[in-house]
Structure formats: structure tokens, C-alpha cells
Coordinates of C-alpha atoms in Angstrom, one line a residue:
Chain W
X23 CA 5.6 24.4 13.7
X24 CA 3.3 22.1 11.9
X25 CA 5.6 19.1 12.0
X26 CA 5.5 19.0 15.7
X27 CA 1.8 18.4 15.8
X28 CA 2.0 15.5 13.5
X29 CA 4.7 13.8 15.5
X30 CA 3.5 14.4 19.0
X31 CA -0.1 13.4 18.9
X32 CA -0.4 9.6 18.7
X33 CA -3.9 9.6 17.4
X34 CA -4.8 11.2 14.1
X35 CA -8.0 13.2 14.0
X36 CA -9.4 10.8 11.4
X37 CA -9.1 7.9 13.9
X38 CA -11.4 9.4 16.5
X39 CA -14.6 8.5 14.7
X40 CA -15.5 4.9 14.3
X41 CA -16.7 4.4 10.8
X42 CA -18.6 1.3 9.4
X43 CA -17.9 -2.1 10.9
X44 CA -15.4 -0.5 13.3
X45 CA -15.4 -3.4 15.7
X46 CA -13.5 -5.4 13.1
X47 CA -12.2 -3.0 10.5
X48 CA -9.7 -0.6 12.0
X49 CA -9.1 1.5 8.9
X50 CA -9.3 1.8 5.2
X51 CA -6.6 3.3 3.0
X52 CA -6.2 4.1 -0.6
X53 CA -3.1 5.3 -2.3
X54 CA -2.5 6.2 -5.9
X55 CA 0.9 6.4 -7.6
X56 CA 1.6 9.0 -10.3
X57 CA 4.6 10.2 -12.2
X58 CA 5.3 13.3 -14.2
X59 CA 5.9 13.1 -17.9
X60 CA 9.5 13.3 -19.3
X61 CA 11.2 13.2 -15.9
X62 CA 13.3 10.4 -14.5
X63 CA 11.7 8.5 -11.7
X64 CA 13.0 9.5 -8.2
X65 CA 15.4 6.6 -8.1
X66 CA 17.4 8.0 -11.0
X67 CA 16.7 11.7 -10.6
X68 CA 19.4 14.2 -9.7
X69 CA 19.0 16.5 -6.7
X70 CA 18.0 19.3 -9.0
X71 CA 15.5 17.2 -10.9
X72 CA 13.9 16.0 -7.6
X73 CA 13.7 19.6 -6.4
X74 CA 12.0 20.7 -9.6
X75 CA 9.4 17.9 -9.2
X76 CA 8.8 19.0 -5.7
X77 CA 8.3 22.7 -6.7
X78 CA 6.1 21.8 -9.6
X79 CA 3.8 19.5 -7.4
X80 CA 3.8 21.9 -4.5
X81 CA 2.5 24.7 -6.7
X82 CA -0.6 22.7 -7.4
X83 CA -1.6 23.1 -3.7
X84 CA -2.4 26.7 -4.6
X85 CA -5.4 25.5 -6.7
X86 CA -8.5 26.7 -4.9
X87 CA -10.2 23.4 -5.3
X88 CA -7.6 22.0 -2.9
X89 CA -9.2 24.1 -0.1
X90 CA -12.0 21.5 0.3
X91 CA -9.4 19.2 1.9
X92 CA -8.5 21.7 4.5
X93 CA -5.1 23.2 5.2
X94 CA -2.3 21.0 3.8
X95 CA 1.0 21.5 5.7
X96 CA 4.2 20.8 3.8
X97 CA 6.8 18.7 5.7
X98 CA 10.3 18.3 4.2
X99 CA 11.8 15.0 5.1
X100 CA 15.3 16.6 5.2
X101 CA 14.0 18.8 8.1
X102 CA 13.1 15.8 10.2
X103 CA 15.3 13.8 12.5
X104 CA 15.2 10.0 12.4
X105 CA 12.9 9.8 15.3
X106 CA 10.2 12.1 13.8
X107 CA 10.4 10.1 10.6
X108 CA 9.8 6.9 12.5
X109 CA 6.8 8.4 14.2
X110 CA 5.3 9.5 10.9
X111 CA 5.8 5.9 9.6
X112 CA 4.1 4.5 12.7
X113 CA 1.2 6.8 12.1
X114 CA 1.0 5.7 8.5
X115 CA 1.4 9.3 7.3
X116 CA 4.5 8.4 5.3
X117 CA 5.8 5.1 3.9
X118 CA 9.0 3.5 5.3
X119 CA 10.3 4.0 1.8
X120 CA 9.9 7.8 1.9
X121 CA 11.5 7.9 5.3
X122 CA 14.6 6.2 3.9
X123 CA 15.0 7.9 0.5
X124 CA 14.6 11.5 1.4
X125 CA 16.2 13.3 -1.5
X126 CA 13.8 16.2 -1.8
X127 CA 11.2 13.9 -0.3
X128 CA 8.3 15.7 1.1
X129 CA 4.8 15.1 2.4
X130 CA 1.8 17.4 2.5
X131 CA -0.5 16.4 5.4
X132 CA -4.1 17.6 6.0
X133 CA -5.1 18.9 9.4
X134 CA -7.0 15.8 10.3
X135 CA -4.2 13.7 8.8
X136 CA -6.6 11.7 6.6
X137 CA -4.9 12.9 3.5
X138 CA -1.2 12.7 2.9
X139 CA 0.5 13.5 -0.4
X140 CA 4.0 12.1 -0.7
X141 CA 6.5 13.6 -3.2
X142 CA 9.6 11.8 -4.5
X143 CA 8.8 8.5 -2.9
X144 CA 9.3 5.6 -5.2
X145 CA 7.1 7.6 -7.6
X146 CA 6.9 11.3 -8.0
X147 CA 3.5 11.6 -6.4
X148 CA 1.6 9.3 -4.1
X149 CA -1.8 10.4 -2.9
X150 CA -3.0 8.6 0.2
X151 CA -6.3 8.8 2.0
X152 CA -7.0 7.1 5.3
X153 CA -10.5 6.6 6.8
X154 CA -11.6 4.8 10.0
X155 CA -13.6 1.6 9.7
X156 CA -14.7 0.2 6.3
X157 CA -14.7 3.2 3.9
X158 CA -12.7 2.1 0.9
X159 CA -15.1 3.7 -1.6
X160 CA -15.0 7.0 0.3
X161 CA -11.2 6.9 0.5
X162 CA -11.1 6.3 -3.3
X163 CA -13.5 9.1 -4.0
X164 CA -11.3 11.5 -2.1
X165 CA -8.0 10.3 -3.6
X166 CA -9.3 10.4 -7.2
X167 CA -10.6 14.0 -6.7
X168 CA -7.2 15.1 -5.4
X169 CA -5.7 13.3 -8.4
X170 CA -8.0 15.2 -10.8
X171 CA -6.7 18.5 -9.4
X172 CA -3.1 17.5 -9.9
X173 CA -3.9 16.3 -13.4
X174 CA -5.4 19.6 -14.3
X175 CA -1.9 21.2 -13.7
X176 CA 0.7 18.7 -14.6
X177 CA 1.2 16.2 -17.3
X178 CA 1.3 12.6 -16.0
X179 CA 3.3 9.8 -17.5
X180 CA 0.4 7.8 -19.0
X181 CA 0.3 5.3 -21.8
X182 CA -2.9 4.2 -23.7
X183 CA -1.8 0.6 -23.4
X184 CA -0.2 0.4 -19.9
X185 CA -2.1 3.1 -18.1
X186 CA -0.3 5.2 -15.4
X187 CA 3.4 4.4 -15.6
X188 CA 5.0 3.7 -12.3
X189 CA 8.5 3.0 -11.1
X190 CA 7.7 -0.5 -9.9
X191 CA 6.0 -2.9 -12.3
X192 CA 3.6 -4.0 -9.5
X193 CA 1.9 -0.6 -9.5
X194 CA 1.5 0.0 -13.2
X195 CA -2.0 0.6 -14.7
X196 CA -4.2 2.2 -12.1
X197 CA -1.4 2.9 -9.6
X198 CA -4.0 2.1 -7.1
X199 CA -3.4 0.2 -3.8
X200 CA -6.5 -0.1 -1.6
X201 CA -6.2 -1.7 1.7
X202 CA -8.2 -2.5 4.8
X203 CA -6.8 -3.2 8.2
X204 CA -8.7 -5.8 10.1
X205 CA -8.7 -7.1 13.6
X206 CA -9.4 -10.9 13.3
X207 CA -8.7 -12.5 16.7
X208 CA -11.6 -15.0 16.6
X209 CA -10.5 -16.4 13.2
X210 CA -7.0 -16.8 14.6
X211 CA -8.3 -18.4 17.8
X212 CA -10.5 -20.8 15.9
X213 CA -7.7 -21.6 13.5
X214 CA -9.6 -20.6 10.4
X215 CA -7.3 -17.8 9.5
X216 CA -4.9 -19.6 7.2
X217 CA -7.7 -21.1 5.1
X218 CA -9.3 -17.7 4.7
X219 CA -6.0 -15.9 3.9
X220 CA -5.1 -18.4 1.3
X221 CA -8.5 -18.0 -0.3
X222 CA -8.0 -14.3 -0.3
X223 CA -4.8 -14.6 -2.2
X224 CA -6.6 -16.6 -5.0
X225 CA -8.8 -13.6 -5.9
X226 CA -6.1 -11.2 -6.6
X227 CA -5.8 -9.8 -3.0
X228 CA -2.9 -10.0 -0.7
X229 CA -2.3 -9.9 3.1
X230 CA 0.5 -8.0 4.7
X231 CA 1.5 -6.9 8.2
X232 CA 0.3 -3.5 9.4
X233 CA 3.3 -1.5 8.3
X234 CA 3.1 -2.8 4.7
X235 CA 5.3 -5.0 2.6
X236 CA 7.6 -7.2 4.6
X237 CA 6.2 -6.4 8.0
X238 CA 4.7 -9.1 10.2
X239 CA 1.1 -9.4 11.2
X240 CA 1.1 -8.8 15.0
X241 CA -1.8 -8.5 17.4
X242 CA -4.1 -10.3 15.0
X243 CA -4.1 -7.3 12.7
X244 CA -4.2 -8.1 9.0
X245 CA -4.0 -5.7 6.1
X246 CA -5.9 -6.9 3.1
X247 CA -5.1 -5.2 -0.2
X248 CA -5.4 -5.5 -3.9
X249 CA -2.4 -7.2 -5.7
X250 CA -3.5 -6.4 -9.2
X251 CA -3.3 -2.9 -10.6
X252 CA -3.3 -3.7 -14.4
X253 CA -6.3 -5.0 -16.3
X254 CA -8.9 -4.1 -13.7
X255 CA -10.6 -0.8 -13.3
X256 CA -10.5 1.1 -10.1
X257 CA -14.2 0.4 -9.3
X258 CA -13.6 -3.3 -9.9
X259 CA -10.6 -3.2 -7.6
X260 CA -12.6 -1.4 -4.9
X261 CA -15.7 -3.6 -5.2
X262 CA -13.7 -6.8 -5.2
X263 CA -11.8 -5.7 -2.0
X264 CA -15.0 -4.5 -0.4
X265 CA -16.9 -7.7 -1.0
X266 CA -14.1 -9.9 0.2
X267 CA -13.7 -7.9 3.3
X268 CA -17.5 -8.1 4.0
X269 CA -17.2 -11.9 3.8
X270 CA -14.3 -12.0 6.2
X271 CA -16.2 -9.7 8.6
X272 CA -19.1 -12.2 8.5
X273 CA -16.8 -15.1 9.3
X274 CA -15.1 -13.2 12.1
X275 CA -18.5 -12.3 13.6
X276 CA -19.8 -15.8 13.6
X277 CA -16.5 -17.1 15.0
X278 CA -16.8 -14.5 17.8
X279 CA -20.4 -15.6 18.5
X280 CA -19.4 -19.2 18.6
X281 CA -16.5 -18.5 21.0
X282 CA -18.9 -16.6 23.3
X283 CA -21.6 -19.2 23.3
X284 CA -19.4 -22.2 23.6
X285 CA -16.6 -21.0 25.8
X286 CA -17.6 -17.8 27.5
X287 CA -15.8 -18.5 30.7
X288 CA -12.5 -19.3 28.9
X289 CA -12.9 -16.2 26.8
X290 CA -13.5 -14.0 29.8
X291 CA -10.5 -15.5 31.5
X292 CA -8.3 -14.9 28.5
X293 CA -9.3 -11.2 28.0
X294 CA -9.3 -10.4 31.7
X295 CA -5.8 -12.0 32.2
X296 CA -4.5 -9.9 29.3
X297 CA -6.2 -6.8 30.8
X298 CA -4.6 -7.6 34.2
X299 CA -1.1 -8.1 32.7
X300 CA -1.4 -4.8 30.8
X301 CA -2.4 -3.0 34.0
X302 CA 0.4 -4.4 36.2
X303 CA 3.3 -5.6 34.1
X304 CA 6.7 -4.0 34.5
X305 CA 8.2 -5.2 31.3
X306 CA 6.4 -5.6 28.0
X307 CA 7.9 -6.4 24.6
X308 CA 6.2 -5.1 21.5
X309 CA 4.9 -8.5 20.5
X310 CA 3.3 -9.2 23.8
X311 CA 1.8 -5.7 23.9
X312 CA 0.2 -6.3 20.5
X313 CA -1.2 -9.6 21.5
X314 CA -2.5 -8.4 24.9
X315 CA -4.0 -5.3 23.4
X316 CA -5.7 -7.5 20.8
X317 CA -7.3 -9.6 23.6
X318 CA -8.5 -6.5 25.4
X319 CA -9.9 -5.1 22.2
X320 CA -11.8 -8.3 21.7
X321 CA -13.0 -8.1 25.3
X322 CA -14.3 -4.6 24.7
X323 CA -16.0 -5.6 21.4
X324 CA -17.7 -8.5 23.1
X325 CA -18.9 -6.5 26.0
X326 CA -16.7 -8.5 28.4
X327 CA -14.8 -5.4 29.5
X328 CA -16.6 -2.1 29.8
X329 CA -15.1 1.1 31.2
X330 CA -12.6 1.2 28.4
X331 CA -12.8 2.8 25.1
X332 CA -11.5 1.5 21.8
X333 CA -10.0 4.9 21.2
X334 CA -7.5 4.3 24.1
X335 CA -6.6 1.0 22.5
X336 CA -6.1 2.7 19.1
X337 CA -3.9 5.2 20.8
X338 CA -1.9 2.6 22.6
X339 CA -1.4 0.6 19.4
X340 CA 0.5 3.6 17.9
X341 CA 2.1 4.8 21.1
X342 CA 3.7 1.5 22.0
X343 CA 5.7 1.5 18.7
X344 CA 9.5 2.1 19.2
X345 CA 9.6 5.6 17.6
X346 CA 6.7 7.0 19.5
X347 CA 7.8 5.6 22.8
X348 CA 11.2 7.4 22.5
X349 CA 9.5 10.5 21.3
X350 CA 7.1 10.5 24.3
X351 CA 9.8 9.9 27.0
X352 CA 12.4 12.0 25.2
X353 CA 15.2 9.5 25.6
X354 CA 16.9 7.1 23.2
X355 CA 16.4 3.6 24.4
X356 CA 17.9 0.2 24.0
X357 CA 15.3 -2.5 23.2
X358 CA 15.3 -3.6 26.8
X359 CA 14.6 -0.2 28.1
X360 CA 11.8 0.2 25.6
X361 CA 10.1 -2.8 27.1
X362 CA 10.2 -1.1 30.5
X363 CA 8.9 2.2 29.2
X364 CA 6.3 0.5 27.1
X365 CA 4.9 -1.2 30.2
X366 CA 5.0 2.1 32.1
X367 CA 3.1 3.9 29.4
X368 CA 0.4 1.2 29.2
X369 CA -0.1 1.2 33.0
X370 CA -0.4 5.0 32.9
X371 CA -2.9 5.0 30.0
X372 CA -5.1 2.2 31.3
X373 CA -4.8 3.0 35.0
X374 CA -6.7 6.3 34.5
Chain J
X3 CA 23.4 -28.5 13.5
X4 CA 25.4 -25.5 14.8
X5 CA 25.7 -22.2 13.0
X6 CA 28.7 -22.3 10.6
X7 CA 29.5 -18.7 11.4
X8 CA 29.6 -18.5 15.2
X9 CA 29.6 -22.2 15.9
X10 CA 27.6 -21.7 19.0
X11 CA 24.0 -21.1 18.3
X12 CA 21.9 -23.7 16.5
X13 CA 21.5 -23.0 12.7
X14 CA 18.0 -22.0 12.0
X15 CA 18.4 -20.8 8.4
X16 CA 19.4 -23.1 5.7
X17 CA 19.7 -21.8 2.2
X18 CA 21.5 -22.3 -1.1
X19 CA 23.1 -19.5 -3.0
X20 CA 23.9 -19.8 -6.7
X21 CA 26.4 -17.4 -8.0
X22 CA 27.6 -17.8 -11.6
X23 CA 26.3 -21.3 -11.5
X24 CA 28.3 -22.2 -8.4
X25 CA 26.2 -23.6 -5.6
X26 CA 27.0 -22.9 -2.0
X27 CA 25.0 -24.1 1.0
X28 CA 24.6 -22.0 4.2
X29 CA 23.5 -23.1 7.6
X30 CA 23.5 -20.2 10.0
X31 CA 21.7 -18.7 12.9
X32 CA 19.5 -15.7 12.7
X33 CA 21.8 -13.4 14.6
X34 CA 24.8 -14.1 12.3
X35 CA 22.6 -13.8 9.2
X36 CA 21.4 -10.4 10.3
X37 CA 25.0 -9.3 11.0
X38 CA 26.2 -10.5 7.6
X39 CA 23.2 -8.8 6.0
X40 CA 22.1 -11.9 4.2
X41 CA 18.7 -11.8 2.7
X42 CA 16.3 -13.6 4.9
X43 CA 12.9 -14.3 3.5
X44 CA 10.1 -12.9 5.6
X45 CA 12.2 -10.3 7.5
X46 CA 12.6 -6.7 6.7
X47 CA 16.3 -7.4 6.2
X48 CA 16.3 -7.2 2.5
X49 CA 14.2 -9.7 0.7
X50 CA 11.7 -7.5 -1.0
X51 CA 9.2 -7.5 -3.7
X52 CA 12.0 -6.2 -6.0
X53 CA 14.2 -9.2 -5.5
X54 CA 11.2 -11.4 -6.2
X55 CA 10.5 -9.5 -9.3
X56 CA 14.0 -9.8 -10.6
X57 CA 13.6 -13.5 -10.4
X58 CA 10.6 -13.2 -12.8
X59 CA 12.5 -10.8 -15.1
X60 CA 15.4 -13.1 -15.8
X61 CA 12.9 -15.5 -17.2
X62 CA 11.7 -14.3 -20.6
X63 CA 10.2 -17.2 -22.5
X64 CA 10.8 -17.5 -26.2
X65 CA 13.0 -14.4 -26.4
X66 CA 16.1 -16.3 -27.5
X67 CA 14.3 -18.5 -30.0
X68 CA 12.8 -15.5 -31.7
X69 CA 16.2 -13.9 -32.1
X70 CA 15.3 -10.8 -30.1
X71 CA 18.0 -8.3 -29.2
X72 CA 20.0 -9.8 -26.4
X73 CA 19.1 -8.2 -23.0
X74 CA 22.7 -7.0 -22.5
X75 CA 22.3 -4.5 -25.4
X76 CA 18.9 -3.5 -24.5
X77 CA 18.7 -0.1 -22.8
X78 CA 16.4 2.8 -22.4
X79 CA 17.7 5.6 -24.6
X80 CA 16.1 8.2 -22.3
X81 CA 17.5 7.5 -18.9
X82 CA 20.2 5.0 -19.8
X83 CA 18.9 2.1 -17.6
X84 CA 19.8 -1.2 -19.2
X85 CA 17.4 -4.1 -19.3
X86 CA 19.8 -6.2 -17.2
X87 CA 19.9 -3.4 -14.5
X88 CA 16.2 -3.3 -14.6
X89 CA 16.0 -7.0 -14.1
X90 CA 18.2 -6.8 -11.1
X91 CA 16.5 -3.9 -9.3
X92 CA 13.0 -4.6 -10.5
X93 CA 12.2 -0.9 -11.1
X94 CA 12.0 1.3 -14.1
X95 CA 14.2 4.4 -14.4
X96 CA 11.7 6.6 -16.3
X97 CA 8.5 6.3 -18.2
X98 CA 10.4 5.7 -21.5
X99 CA 11.7 2.4 -20.1
X100 CA 8.2 1.1 -20.8
X101 CA 8.7 1.9 -24.5
X102 CA 12.2 0.5 -24.9
X103 CA 11.5 -2.6 -22.9
X104 CA 8.0 -3.0 -24.2
X105 CA 8.6 -6.3 -26.1
X106 CA 9.7 -8.0 -22.9
X107 CA 7.1 -6.6 -20.5
X108 CA 4.0 -8.7 -21.4
X109 CA 5.2 -11.9 -19.8
X110 CA 6.2 -10.0 -16.6
X111 CA 2.8 -8.2 -16.4
X112 CA 1.0 -11.4 -17.2
X113 CA 2.7 -13.0 -14.2
X114 CA 2.3 -10.1 -11.8
X115 CA -1.2 -8.9 -12.8
X116 CA -2.6 -11.7 -15.0
X117 CA -3.2 -8.9 -17.5
X118 CA -1.2 -6.6 -19.8
X119 CA -3.6 -3.8 -20.8
X120 CA -4.9 -0.9 -18.6
X121 CA -8.7 -0.6 -18.4
X122 CA -9.0 1.9 -15.6
X123 CA -9.0 5.7 -15.2
X124 CA -7.8 7.9 -18.0
X125 CA -6.4 11.3 -17.3
X126 CA -8.5 14.0 -18.9
X127 CA -5.8 15.9 -20.8
X128 CA -3.1 13.5 -21.6
X129 CA -5.5 10.7 -22.3
X130 CA -8.3 12.5 -24.1
X131 CA -7.8 10.5 -27.3
X132 CA -8.1 7.3 -25.4
X133 CA -11.3 8.5 -23.7
X134 CA -12.9 9.1 -27.0
X135 CA -11.8 5.7 -28.3
X136 CA -13.3 4.0 -25.2
X137 CA -16.5 5.9 -25.6
X138 CA -16.7 4.8 -29.2
X139 CA -16.2 1.2 -28.2
X140 CA -19.1 1.5 -25.7
X141 CA -21.4 3.2 -28.3
X142 CA -20.6 0.6 -30.9
X143 CA -21.5 -2.2 -28.5
X144 CA -24.7 -0.5 -27.6
X145 CA -25.5 0.0 -31.2
X146 CA -25.2 -3.7 -31.9
X147 CA -27.5 -4.4 -28.9
X148 CA -30.2 -1.9 -30.2
X149 CA -30.1 -3.4 -33.6
X150 CA -30.4 -6.9 -32.1
X151 CA -33.4 -5.6 -30.1
X152 CA -34.8 -4.1 -33.3
X153 CA -34.9 -0.6 -31.7
X154 CA -34.0 1.2 -34.8
X155 CA -34.7 4.7 -33.7
X156 CA -32.3 4.5 -30.8
X157 CA -29.8 2.8 -33.1
X158 CA -29.9 5.6 -35.6
X159 CA -29.3 8.1 -32.9
X160 CA -26.3 6.1 -31.7
X161 CA -25.0 5.8 -35.2
X162 CA -25.0 9.6 -35.6
X163 CA -23.2 10.0 -32.3
X164 CA -20.6 7.5 -33.4
X165 CA -20.0 9.4 -36.7
X166 CA -19.7 12.6 -34.9
X167 CA -17.0 11.2 -32.6
X168 CA -15.2 9.5 -35.4
X169 CA -15.0 12.9 -37.2
X170 CA -13.5 14.5 -34.1
X171 CA -10.8 11.8 -33.9
X172 CA -9.8 12.0 -37.6
X173 CA -9.7 15.8 -37.5
X174 CA -7.2 15.8 -34.6

């Protein structure tokens, strides 16, 4: 069954290649929100109406132009148990919102998991593209071409004045949310992060935790995304995000260089201690795991730790999440037990 | 200060609730807050963008002074969502809500986006009319520029192009 593959492999195919600036930028993501004309938004739709929307949107997948994106497997949310949903959220293949409101909710996922098309989320249609490293433009190019194919078959709710009409007023206009996930340990260590993040918020961008709205930034991972969707064109939004991200990368790089040149010994001590703890600890809560993994990732990037690939760290970032842990060990766990299994998993993965 | 619910743990959350103009202060610990399902800013417990938005929606400057229809009577004829429901949940019920609530949306969009008018992508079929209008705007701007540069041959070609497009629009 197609579902199983998506929930059992921790690492999506798309994450295996590095992409531009991959020592600082983990991934780039673009999603666009669309709705069908003359149909109530999913929040108010009846079961029948939601099902009709799903059928109509699913039929577009038959368009032969869709083939360029590879096989798209349909996954009905109603067919998944809570744990599988959790894993899909942890892999960013569906939003927490789709996992919760699953009335005729569905997602179509491409083989390499870089394209996921959500149906009956907050909006009828959400097209999401994920790429490794800094590739927002590439992600947008793909998302907009998928959008064009849908638009050739279905009538969108669109208004000359307001643009694409969305369920939430924060998405109206372009319906575009572009975001870049960044690993910024040196800016955190040198205490420049707050200054930079507040500057970011003044140019129409926002910073969130790695699982989107309301989630905390752990492990020095920050998700930078556009706040404004109305009154700016898509290319302006993408360019604005790109240029701000490039500037943050420069700051992070120079902070890393300074840390290395001014306190190499302390840095080495810090990353090696974290590495040691990950290798030998018997209990590891998620917050500590994220922090230690961040230290080790920095150590790898700075060349202080070799014999370890960033890919293993990417894998661990996903695998140490609660849903995936339970999936992996096939037991439901109390938070305390999770900490034990998490430590066990990390030891196994790194000990190889 | 101890938590007013359990009386044991120290109170770490202090907030004021105003319901129907009646003010109540709370001093509770995080565990009790979670149990009671109170909205705690910064946690996934419930304080969301939508609750933030509804704060913005209640504020509609100048609406009373201009004698607009009161929000209580304002509803979307298509899906039935009332404006007051919308201002509570912060989400539209259907695309027609944009039409029925239109007069009240500019201040909201201004606050959220700093803008009120879409300038981005236009769908090819539904928005074909708008695409021509945008193209016309661009051509007219270029025409002005050419005239200014005294490049009259190019200007004449642009003028013809504009006439052609205008004809298309009026014949639709």
C-alpha cells in the first residue's frame, strides 16, 4: 500500500540531496491555497459537498501534464490511524490542520515526496512543494505549474480586486506562503538572533517553529516565511524572502567563522560533549535531542566532527519526533518511555 | 503567589479575562491552565492566528459614524455566515462572504497585509478579463514613456496595440 511507504521511511527522497546553501538552509517550501468557485469552504461544507470537491480535484490528476511530476498516490485521511497522521505531519507532508479536520480530507503525494497536494484542508486545495537547501524559486516554479494544470480544469474562486479567495484572511490574494527552514546555531550562540528576527518581521516576513504556526523553535531551527499575501506579486514575495535569507546566511557564516577563530577549543568541547551524550545517554527528551543534534550538525558543518553525514542527522530530526518513534518501535508510549526509546534510537543510529 | 486552582504549584500565568465588560483576573500554573483548556499565548493549546484576527475584526473604525448596517444584521446570503460569526472565528465561510462583507474588509486587510488589492497571479480562464486590463495598463505606461522619449514610431505601434485590446474588451 502506498500509504505505508510514506509513513515508514523517515527521510523523504527529496531530502537526500543537499541543495544550495545546505549547511545552513535545511529546506525550502512553497504552498499555494486555492478554492473552487461557488462551493462553501471546507469549514462549512457538508460531507457530500466535501466529497464532491475531492472527486472533482482528483479527476484533474488524470491530465497527462501531471505525469511530469511522477506518480501521485492518493491518501485518504479517513483511512489513516492517528499515528500515521502524526508521522505525515512530522514529515511535513500534511499540515496539522489537515490531520485534525479529516472530513473527506485527502492528500496526493509524489513518489519522492517533494510535491503534496492537500484537499479539504482549510481551503479546498493546497499545493505544496518541498526542496532541499535554498530553492524557493524552484519550489514556486513547480507549484505554479501544478496550479496551472488545476486551473485548466476547475474554476477557482478569484476576484479581480482581492485575488484568490481563501478561507483565512491571512492567505487572500496570492494564497502563497513561501518558507525557508534555517539552522542558525551561531547566531543563537552569539546572541544576535533576536535582533535579526525582529528585523525580519519588519520587512513583511515572519519566523515560526518548524511545525508551523504556534510551534516552538527548537534545535536552533527557524522557519522564515512571508507574512503578506495581498498587494505583493508572487515574484516580489519570493525575491524578498530570498534576499533576506541570503543576508541571514551571511550573518550566520560570519558568526560561525568568528566562533571558530576566537573560541575553537570551547566550540570543539561543546560539539564533542553533545556528540558524546547522544552516543551514550539512556534518557533523552525531545528538547535536549533537538539541541544536541543541532550542536552535532554544527560540528559536522565546521569540520570538527567527520565520520558523520548530515543525512543521518536529518533522519534523526524526523525520527526522534513522538509519532515516528512510536511507529518505529510499534508500541504506544508515555512521554517518559518515549525519552528512553529516543535515546535508544539515537545510540543505534549514531553507533553504526 | 500560588496557583489559585490547585493551590500547590506557583502561579506562572497571569491574565485578565473580560467577558461582557466584566473583568476577572487569573493567576494559575501551567498544568492547571492546560487542564482547564485556557488559551495560553505561545502554546499550541488554542491561542491561534484566528483568535488574534478576531481581535482585529471587532475593531472597525468609522463604521458606526457612517451609519453602516450594524454587524449583527450583516450576513453572507450565500453560506449564511454572519459578520459577527466571522469576527469570532476569523475565517470566511465561502467566497461570497468577500462580497457581502466587502465594505468592512479594507481595514482588516490593511492591518494584516498593509494592502487591500491583489497584484499577483491571475488565473487564465476566470481572470482573462483582468489580464487584458493589466496588459493595457502596462502598454499605456510604455506609450507615455515612448512619447516622452520622442520615439514616435514605437509609440504609434503601441497605440495600435492598445486600440486592438480595447476593442476586444468592449466586444466581450
